[in-house]
Structure formats: C-alpha cells, structure tokens
C-alpha cells in the first residue's frame, strides 16, 4: 500500500491547477507594442536623414533636363551642371560624356491631358463594342 501512496502523490499534485496562469498582454500591451514599433520607425527615419550621403535630396547645381531610353539598360541623358548642359550616355557598364551642348535645351512642356468632356463615356464605348462583336 505504501507504494500506491507514493505513486499517487505526483498524480495528485499534477491534477491541482496552478494558482496563477500566464495571461495575454491585453489591449494595453498591444497598444504599447504598436507605439514602440512606430517610435522605432520614426527614429530610424530621423537617423537616416542625419547620415551624410544617405539622404534622398537631389544634389545642388545638378539637374536632369531630359532622358531618353535607348535600350534595355541604355539611355541618353541631358544633365545641367553649373549652367552648362551635357549629353551623357548611361549604360550598365558606366557613364560617358557624349557632347557638350552649345545652347541649352528649351524647357519641356508638360503633357496635355485630354478634356474629359470630349471623351465618350464608358457606356457608349461598351455598347459600340458589343454591337461590333455581335
């Protein structure tokens, strides 16, 4: 009988639930975690702006005037540097100066958008297309 009492003792201890079960952090914990992540993002953005050479600001005195895609990885670019315009060839292998422009290029006009009143509405286009297909 003594062996049974010793064997039953650990089983009895295991059957008793723990007094304090771990609980989830709740709404306050989730809000705190969200604030912590947002603070980390803002802190890293501030630090990125403060590092030299890591900014996204364009260089002063340097401006891309025009660009033309010539191939998959090749393009011709007109760059203005200190009042002078240069025609550059840009490839995957490097950048080379092709020509120095004697006169600056005229400023490009913004693309003209069509007037929405002149365009037919979608219902008209759809009905015309359906009549053609039938």
Short mmCIF file of C-alpha atoms in Angstrom, two decimals, residues 51-101:
data_model
loop_
_atom_site.label_atom_id
_atom_site.label_comp_id
_atom_site.label_asym_id
_atom_site.label_seq_id
_atom_site.Cartn_x
_atom_site.Cartn_y
_atom_site.Cartn_z
CA UNK A 51 23.64 60.43 -42.02
CA UNK A 52 25.78 62.07 -44.72
CA UNK A 53 25.20 60.77 -48.22
CA UNK A 54 22.15 58.75 -47.22
CA UNK A 55 19.56 61.41 -47.98
CA UNK A 56 17.15 61.42 -50.87
CA UNK A 57 17.73 65.09 -51.69
CA UNK A 58 18.93 65.93 -55.20
CA UNK A 59 22.39 67.42 -55.45
CA UNK A 60 22.52 71.21 -55.66
CA UNK A 61 23.64 72.55 -59.04
CA UNK A 62 22.87 69.27 -60.80
CA UNK A 63 19.62 68.69 -62.69
CA UNK A 64 18.42 66.13 -65.22
CA UNK A 65 16.88 68.10 -68.09
CA UNK A 66 15.81 65.24 -70.38
CA UNK A 67 16.17 61.49 -70.61
CA UNK A 68 15.63 59.06 -73.48
CA UNK A 69 15.56 55.27 -73.18
CA UNK A 70 17.70 53.73 -75.96
CA UNK A 71 17.71 50.08 -74.97
CA UNK A 72 17.04 47.74 -72.08
CA UNK A 73 19.80 49.25 -69.95
CA UNK A 74 20.98 52.17 -72.07
CA UNK A 75 19.78 55.75 -72.08
CA UNK A 76 20.83 59.21 -73.21
CA UNK A 77 20.53 61.91 -70.55
CA UNK A 78 20.92 65.68 -70.76
CA UNK A 79 22.23 66.99 -67.45
CA UNK A 80 22.64 70.64 -66.43
CA UNK A 81 25.72 71.32 -64.33
CA UNK A 82 26.58 74.87 -63.34
CA UNK A 83 24.63 76.40 -66.23
CA UNK A 84 26.15 74.03 -68.82
CA UNK A 85 24.21 71.18 -70.39
CA UNK A 86 25.93 67.89 -71.14
CA UNK A 87 24.69 64.91 -73.13
CA UNK A 88 25.62 61.73 -71.26
CA UNK A 89 25.41 58.11 -72.30
CA UNK A 90 24.35 55.88 -69.42
CA UNK A 91 24.83 52.10 -69.64
CA UNK A 92 25.12 49.27 -67.17
CA UNK A 93 28.91 49.47 -67.55
CA UNK A 94 29.23 53.19 -66.86
CA UNK A 95 28.54 56.80 -67.83
CA UNK A 96 30.32 58.68 -70.60
CA UNK A 97 30.10 62.28 -71.85
CA UNK A 98 28.92 62.30 -75.45
CA UNK A 99 28.56 66.00 -76.20
CA UNK A 100 28.54 69.44 -74.61
CA UNK A 101 25.50 71.40 -75.80
#
